[in-house]
Short mmCIF file of C-alpha atoms in Angstrom, two decimals:
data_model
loop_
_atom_site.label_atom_id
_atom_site.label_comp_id
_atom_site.label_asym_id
_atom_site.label_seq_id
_atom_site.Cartn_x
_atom_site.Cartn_y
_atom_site.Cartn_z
CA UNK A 296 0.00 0.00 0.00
CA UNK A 297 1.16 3.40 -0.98
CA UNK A 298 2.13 5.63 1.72
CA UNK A 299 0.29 8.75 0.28
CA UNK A 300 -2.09 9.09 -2.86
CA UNK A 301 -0.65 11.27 -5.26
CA UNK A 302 -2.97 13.33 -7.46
CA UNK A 303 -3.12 10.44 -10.12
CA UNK A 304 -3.61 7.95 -8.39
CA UNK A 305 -6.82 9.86 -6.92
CA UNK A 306 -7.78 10.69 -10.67
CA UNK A 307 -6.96 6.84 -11.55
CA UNK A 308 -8.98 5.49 -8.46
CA UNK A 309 -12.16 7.54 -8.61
CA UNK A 310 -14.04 5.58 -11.64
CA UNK A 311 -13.90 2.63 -10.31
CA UNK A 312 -15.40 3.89 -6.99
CA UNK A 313 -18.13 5.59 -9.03
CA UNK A 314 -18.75 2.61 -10.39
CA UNK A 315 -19.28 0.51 -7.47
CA UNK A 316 -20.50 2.37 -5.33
CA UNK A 317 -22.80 5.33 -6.87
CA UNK A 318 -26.74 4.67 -6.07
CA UNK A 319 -25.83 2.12 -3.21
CA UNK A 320 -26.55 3.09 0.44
CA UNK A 321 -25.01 3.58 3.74
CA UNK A 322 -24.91 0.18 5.80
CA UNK A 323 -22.75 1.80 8.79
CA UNK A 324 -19.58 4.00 9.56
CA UNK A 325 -16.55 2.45 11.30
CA UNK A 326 -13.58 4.17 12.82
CA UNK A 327 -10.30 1.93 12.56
CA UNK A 328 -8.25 4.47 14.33
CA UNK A 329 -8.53 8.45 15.07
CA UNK A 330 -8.19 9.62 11.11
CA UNK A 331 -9.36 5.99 9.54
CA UNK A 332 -13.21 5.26 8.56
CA UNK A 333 -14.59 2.54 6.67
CA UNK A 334 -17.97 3.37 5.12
CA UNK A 335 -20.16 0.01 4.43
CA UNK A 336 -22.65 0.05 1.47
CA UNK A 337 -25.53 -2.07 0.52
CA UNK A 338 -26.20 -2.98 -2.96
CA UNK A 339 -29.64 -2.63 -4.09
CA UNK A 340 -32.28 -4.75 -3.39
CA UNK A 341 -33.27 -5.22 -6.97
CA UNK A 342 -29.63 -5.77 -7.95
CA UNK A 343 -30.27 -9.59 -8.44
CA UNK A 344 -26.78 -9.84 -10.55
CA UNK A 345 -24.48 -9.63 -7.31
CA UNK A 346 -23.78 -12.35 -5.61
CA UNK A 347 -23.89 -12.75 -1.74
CA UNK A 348 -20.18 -12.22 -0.88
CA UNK A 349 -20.65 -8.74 -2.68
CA UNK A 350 -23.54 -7.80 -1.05
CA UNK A 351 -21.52 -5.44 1.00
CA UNK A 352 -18.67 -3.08 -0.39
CA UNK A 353 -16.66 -1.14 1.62
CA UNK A 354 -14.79 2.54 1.61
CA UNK A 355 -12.14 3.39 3.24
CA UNK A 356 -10.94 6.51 4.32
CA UNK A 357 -7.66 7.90 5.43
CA UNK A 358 -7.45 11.26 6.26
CA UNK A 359 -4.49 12.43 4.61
CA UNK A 360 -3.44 9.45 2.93
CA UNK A 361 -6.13 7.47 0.52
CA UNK A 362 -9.11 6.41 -0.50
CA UNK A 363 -9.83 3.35 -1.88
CA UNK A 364 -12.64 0.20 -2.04
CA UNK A 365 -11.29 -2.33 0.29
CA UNK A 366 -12.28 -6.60 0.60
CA UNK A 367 -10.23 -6.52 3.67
CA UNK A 368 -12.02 -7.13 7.39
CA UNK A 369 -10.61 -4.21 9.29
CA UNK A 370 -10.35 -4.41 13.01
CA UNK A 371 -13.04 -1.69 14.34
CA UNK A 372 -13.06 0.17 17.58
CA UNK A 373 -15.76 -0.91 19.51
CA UNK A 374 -16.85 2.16 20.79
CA UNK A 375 -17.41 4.38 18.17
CA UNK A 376 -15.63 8.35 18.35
CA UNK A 377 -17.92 11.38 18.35
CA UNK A 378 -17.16 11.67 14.75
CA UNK A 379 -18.04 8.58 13.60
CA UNK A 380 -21.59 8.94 15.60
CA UNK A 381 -21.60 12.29 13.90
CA UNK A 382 -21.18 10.47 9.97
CA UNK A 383 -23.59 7.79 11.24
CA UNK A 384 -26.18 10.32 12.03
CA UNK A 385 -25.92 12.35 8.82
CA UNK A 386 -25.30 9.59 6.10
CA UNK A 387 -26.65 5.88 6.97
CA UNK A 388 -29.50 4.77 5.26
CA UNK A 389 -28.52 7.40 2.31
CA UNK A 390 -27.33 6.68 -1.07
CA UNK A 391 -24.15 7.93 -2.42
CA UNK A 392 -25.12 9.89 -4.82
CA UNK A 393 -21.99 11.58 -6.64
CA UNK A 394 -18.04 11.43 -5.68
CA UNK A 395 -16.16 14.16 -7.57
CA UNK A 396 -12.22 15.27 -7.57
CA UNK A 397 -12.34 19.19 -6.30
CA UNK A 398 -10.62 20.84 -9.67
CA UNK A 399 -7.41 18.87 -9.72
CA UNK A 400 -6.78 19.18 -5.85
CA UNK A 401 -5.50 16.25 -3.65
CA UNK A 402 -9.92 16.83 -2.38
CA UNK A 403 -12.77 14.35 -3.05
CA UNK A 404 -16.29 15.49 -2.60
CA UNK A 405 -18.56 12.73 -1.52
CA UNK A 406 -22.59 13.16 -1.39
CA UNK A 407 -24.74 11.50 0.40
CA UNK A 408 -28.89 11.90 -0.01
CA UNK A 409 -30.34 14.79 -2.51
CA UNK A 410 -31.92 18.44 -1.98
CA UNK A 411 -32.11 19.74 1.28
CA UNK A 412 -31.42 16.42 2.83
CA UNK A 413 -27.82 16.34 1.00
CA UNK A 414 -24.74 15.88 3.32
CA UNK A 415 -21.30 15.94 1.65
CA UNK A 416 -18.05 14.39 3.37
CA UNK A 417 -14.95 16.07 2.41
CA UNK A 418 -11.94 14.25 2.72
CA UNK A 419 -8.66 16.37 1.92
CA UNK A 420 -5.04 13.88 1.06
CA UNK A 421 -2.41 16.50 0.88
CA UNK A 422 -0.56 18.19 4.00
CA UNK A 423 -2.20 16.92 7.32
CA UNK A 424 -5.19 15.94 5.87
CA UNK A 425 -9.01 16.26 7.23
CA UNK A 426 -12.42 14.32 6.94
CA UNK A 427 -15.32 16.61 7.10
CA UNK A 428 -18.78 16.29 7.14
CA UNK A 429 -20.90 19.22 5.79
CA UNK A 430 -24.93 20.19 5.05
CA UNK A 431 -26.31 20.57 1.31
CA UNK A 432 -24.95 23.81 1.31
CA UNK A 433 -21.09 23.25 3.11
CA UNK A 434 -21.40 24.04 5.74
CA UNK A 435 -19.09 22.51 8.29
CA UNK A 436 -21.49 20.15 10.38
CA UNK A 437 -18.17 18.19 11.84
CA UNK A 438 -14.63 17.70 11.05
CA UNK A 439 -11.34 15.72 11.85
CA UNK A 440 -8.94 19.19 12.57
CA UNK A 441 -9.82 22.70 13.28
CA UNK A 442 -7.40 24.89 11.31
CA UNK A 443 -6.56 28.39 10.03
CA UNK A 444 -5.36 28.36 6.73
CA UNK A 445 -2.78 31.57 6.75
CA UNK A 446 -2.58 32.23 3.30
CA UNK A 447 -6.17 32.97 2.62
CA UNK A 448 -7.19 33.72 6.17
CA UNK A 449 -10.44 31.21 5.98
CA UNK A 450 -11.19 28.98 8.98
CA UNK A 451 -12.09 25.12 8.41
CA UNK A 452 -14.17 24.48 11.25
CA UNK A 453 -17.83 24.15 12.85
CA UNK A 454 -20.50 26.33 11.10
CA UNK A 455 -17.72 27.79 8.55
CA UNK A 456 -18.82 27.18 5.22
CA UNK A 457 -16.01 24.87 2.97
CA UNK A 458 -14.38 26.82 0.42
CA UNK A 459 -15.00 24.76 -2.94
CA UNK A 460 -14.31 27.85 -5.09
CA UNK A 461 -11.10 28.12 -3.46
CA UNK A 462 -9.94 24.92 -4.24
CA UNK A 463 -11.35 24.65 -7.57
CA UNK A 464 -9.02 28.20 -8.19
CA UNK A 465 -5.77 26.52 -7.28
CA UNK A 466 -6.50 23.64 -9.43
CA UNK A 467 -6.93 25.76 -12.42
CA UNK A 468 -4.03 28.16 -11.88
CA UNK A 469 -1.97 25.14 -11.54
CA UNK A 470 -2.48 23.80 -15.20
CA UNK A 471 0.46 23.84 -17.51
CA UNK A 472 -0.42 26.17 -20.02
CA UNK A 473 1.96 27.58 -22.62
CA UNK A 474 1.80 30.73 -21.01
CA UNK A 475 2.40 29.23 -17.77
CA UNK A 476 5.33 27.22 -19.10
CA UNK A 477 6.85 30.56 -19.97
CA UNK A 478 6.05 32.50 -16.79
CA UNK A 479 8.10 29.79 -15.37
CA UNK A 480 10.97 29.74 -17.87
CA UNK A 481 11.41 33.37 -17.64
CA UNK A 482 11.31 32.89 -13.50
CA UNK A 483 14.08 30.79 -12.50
CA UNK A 484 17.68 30.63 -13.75
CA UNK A 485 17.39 27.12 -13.60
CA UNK A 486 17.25 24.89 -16.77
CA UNK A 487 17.68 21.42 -15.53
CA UNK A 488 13.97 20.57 -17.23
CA UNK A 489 13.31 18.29 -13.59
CA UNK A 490 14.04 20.62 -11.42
CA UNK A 491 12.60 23.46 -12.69
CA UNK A 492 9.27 21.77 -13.73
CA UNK A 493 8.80 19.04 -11.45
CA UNK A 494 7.82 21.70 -8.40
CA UNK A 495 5.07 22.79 -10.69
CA UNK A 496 3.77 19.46 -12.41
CA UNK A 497 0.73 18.45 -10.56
CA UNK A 498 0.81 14.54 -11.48
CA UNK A 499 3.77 13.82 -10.45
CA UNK A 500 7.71 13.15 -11.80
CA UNK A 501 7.08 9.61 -12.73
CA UNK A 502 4.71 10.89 -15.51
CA UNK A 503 6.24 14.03 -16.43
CA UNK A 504 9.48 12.04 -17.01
CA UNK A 505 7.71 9.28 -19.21
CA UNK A 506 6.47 11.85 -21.59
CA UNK A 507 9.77 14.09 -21.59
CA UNK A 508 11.31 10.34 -22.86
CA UNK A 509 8.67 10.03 -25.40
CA UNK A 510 8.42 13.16 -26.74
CA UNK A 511 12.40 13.47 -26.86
CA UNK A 512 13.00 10.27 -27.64
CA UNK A 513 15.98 10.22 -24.93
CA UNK A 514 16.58 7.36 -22.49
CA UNK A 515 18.29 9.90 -19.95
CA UNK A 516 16.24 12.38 -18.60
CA UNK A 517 18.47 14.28 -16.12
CA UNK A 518 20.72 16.33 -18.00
CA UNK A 519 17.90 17.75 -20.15
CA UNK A 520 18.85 21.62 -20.05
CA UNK A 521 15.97 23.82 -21.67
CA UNK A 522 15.41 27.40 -22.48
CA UNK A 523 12.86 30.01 -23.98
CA UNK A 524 13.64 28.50 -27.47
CA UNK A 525 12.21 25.06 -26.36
CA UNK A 526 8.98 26.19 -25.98
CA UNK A 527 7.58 24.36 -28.41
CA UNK A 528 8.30 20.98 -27.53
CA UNK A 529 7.85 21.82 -23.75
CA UNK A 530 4.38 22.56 -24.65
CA UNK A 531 3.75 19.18 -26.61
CA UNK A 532 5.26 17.40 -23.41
CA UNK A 533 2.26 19.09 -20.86
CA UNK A 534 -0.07 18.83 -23.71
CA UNK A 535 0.29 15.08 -23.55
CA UNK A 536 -0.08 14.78 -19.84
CA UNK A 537 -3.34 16.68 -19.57
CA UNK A 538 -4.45 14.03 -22.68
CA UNK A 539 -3.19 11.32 -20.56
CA UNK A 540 -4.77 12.17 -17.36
CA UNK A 541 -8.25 12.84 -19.10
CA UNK A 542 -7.76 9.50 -20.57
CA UNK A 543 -7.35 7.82 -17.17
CA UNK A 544 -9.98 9.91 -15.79
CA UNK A 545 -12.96 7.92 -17.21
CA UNK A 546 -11.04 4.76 -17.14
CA UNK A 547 -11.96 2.08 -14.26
CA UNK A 548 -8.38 1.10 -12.97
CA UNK A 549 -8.73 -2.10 -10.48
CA UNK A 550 -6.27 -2.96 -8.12
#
C-alpha cells in the first residue's frame, strides 16, 4: 500500500469507486483508528446480478493518505468516536449519490442523499489531511482538525462554510499552459527541465518524465537543459499529460 495518494492515483482510483459504489446506500460507519473510517454500502435490493459475498462493499478513508474500495475485514473500535456517531447520524440509510475530484486538488467530494437532505463528506489527502462532514450547502457540520489556513485567512471548522471555489481556483491556476510554461521559464535561472518543472507538475515526476522520454526520444532524462527556445516541444510534453490524465480519468483502474 502506498504511503500517500498522489494526485493520479486519486484521478486513476475515482471511476472505479463511481462505479461501485454510486446509487448504493449507507450500511454503517466504522472508525479503525482516530483519522481511519470505513464506510459500508448495501447494494440494491433489486440488484439480483451480485452475488452474496458482494452484497456489501466497503470505503475506506484515510485522512491524509487514501481512498480506496477495500475486501479486507478491518479491526473496528468498539466504541465508536464522536465523529463517527456524527457520519452515522448524517449519512446511513442514504445513497451515495456523486463522488467528484475538487478541480485537480488532492480533495474528493462525496454526497450523500439529494436536496435539502444532501450531506457531503470532504476528505482532503495533501498536508495533514481532514475528513469533514458538511450540510447541502457546506457548511461545516463536523470535522477531523480545526485549522486556520494563513494564506487565505479562511477557517475550516464548525458552522464555517467549505471553500470549494477556493480549491477549484488553485487547481486551475496550476495547469500547464503555454503561457504558464513561460512564466516559469522566464522565472528561474534554472534549466535542468526536472528541477525546474517538477515543483510545478501536478501529477507527479514519474509521468512528467515518461512523456519528456517520449516526446524526446531520450533514455536519460536528467541532464535535459531547456530554455525560452524550447517552448515548443515543452508545450507538446504538458499537452500530452493533460491528454493522458483525461484518458485515465474515465477509465476504471482495479487494483
Amino acid at each position: 500500500m502506498k504511503n500517500r495518494f498522489t494526485t493520479l492515483d486519486l484521478i486513476a482510483i475515482l471511476p472505479e469507486i463511481r462505479e461501485k459504489l454510486c446509487g448504493n446506500r449507507v450500511y454503517q460507519v466504522y472508525d479503525i483508528d482516530n483519522k481511519t473510517f470505513l464506510i459500508r454500502f448495501s447494494h440494491p435490493a433489486h440488484d439480483k446480478n451480485v452475488d452474496e459475498e458482494h452484497l456489501k462493499q466497503m470505503l475506506i478513508l484515510e485522512s491524509g493518505i487514501r481512498i480506496h474500495l477495500t475486501e479486507y475485514d478491518w479491526p473496528k473500535n468498539s466504541t465508536p468516536s464522536g465523529f463517527t456517531m456524527k457520519l452515522r447520524k448524517h449519512i446511513r440509510n442514504k445513497r451515495l449519490e456523486t463522488i467528484k475530484q475538487v478541480g485537480s486538488d488532492r480533495v474528493v467530494d462525496l454526497q450523500f442523499g439529494t436536496a435539502e437532505y444532501a450531506n457531503h463528506i470532504i476528505i482532503e489527502l495533501y498536508s495533514k489531511g481532514n475528513i469533514i462532514l458538511t450540510d447541502k450547502d457546506y457548511v461545516i457540520l463536523s470535522l477531523l482538525r480545526i485549522h486556520k489556513d494563513d494564506k487565505t485567512n479562511i477557517n475550516i471548522a464548525v458552522r464555517e462554510k467549505y471553500p470549494m471555489n477556493m480549491n477549484t481556483y488553485i487547481a486551475e491556476e496550476s495547469r500547464m499552459s503555454r503561457n504558464r510554461i513561460q512564466q516559469i521559464l522566464a522565472n528561474s535561472k534554472e534549466q535542468n527541465f526536472k528541477k525546474l518543472f517538477n515543483p510545478h507538475f501536478l501529477y507527479g515526476p514519474n509521468l512528467l518524465e515518461h512523456l519528456l522520454m517520449k516526446v524526446k526520444d531520450i533514455t536519460d532524462t536528467n541532464r535535459v537543459k531547456v530554455t525560452s527556445d524550447d517552448i515548443d516541444w515543452l508545450e507538446c510534453v504538458f499537452n500530452q499529460a493533460e491528454s493522458f490524465v483525461n484518458e485515465i480519468r474515465t477509465t476504471s483502474s482495479k487494483g
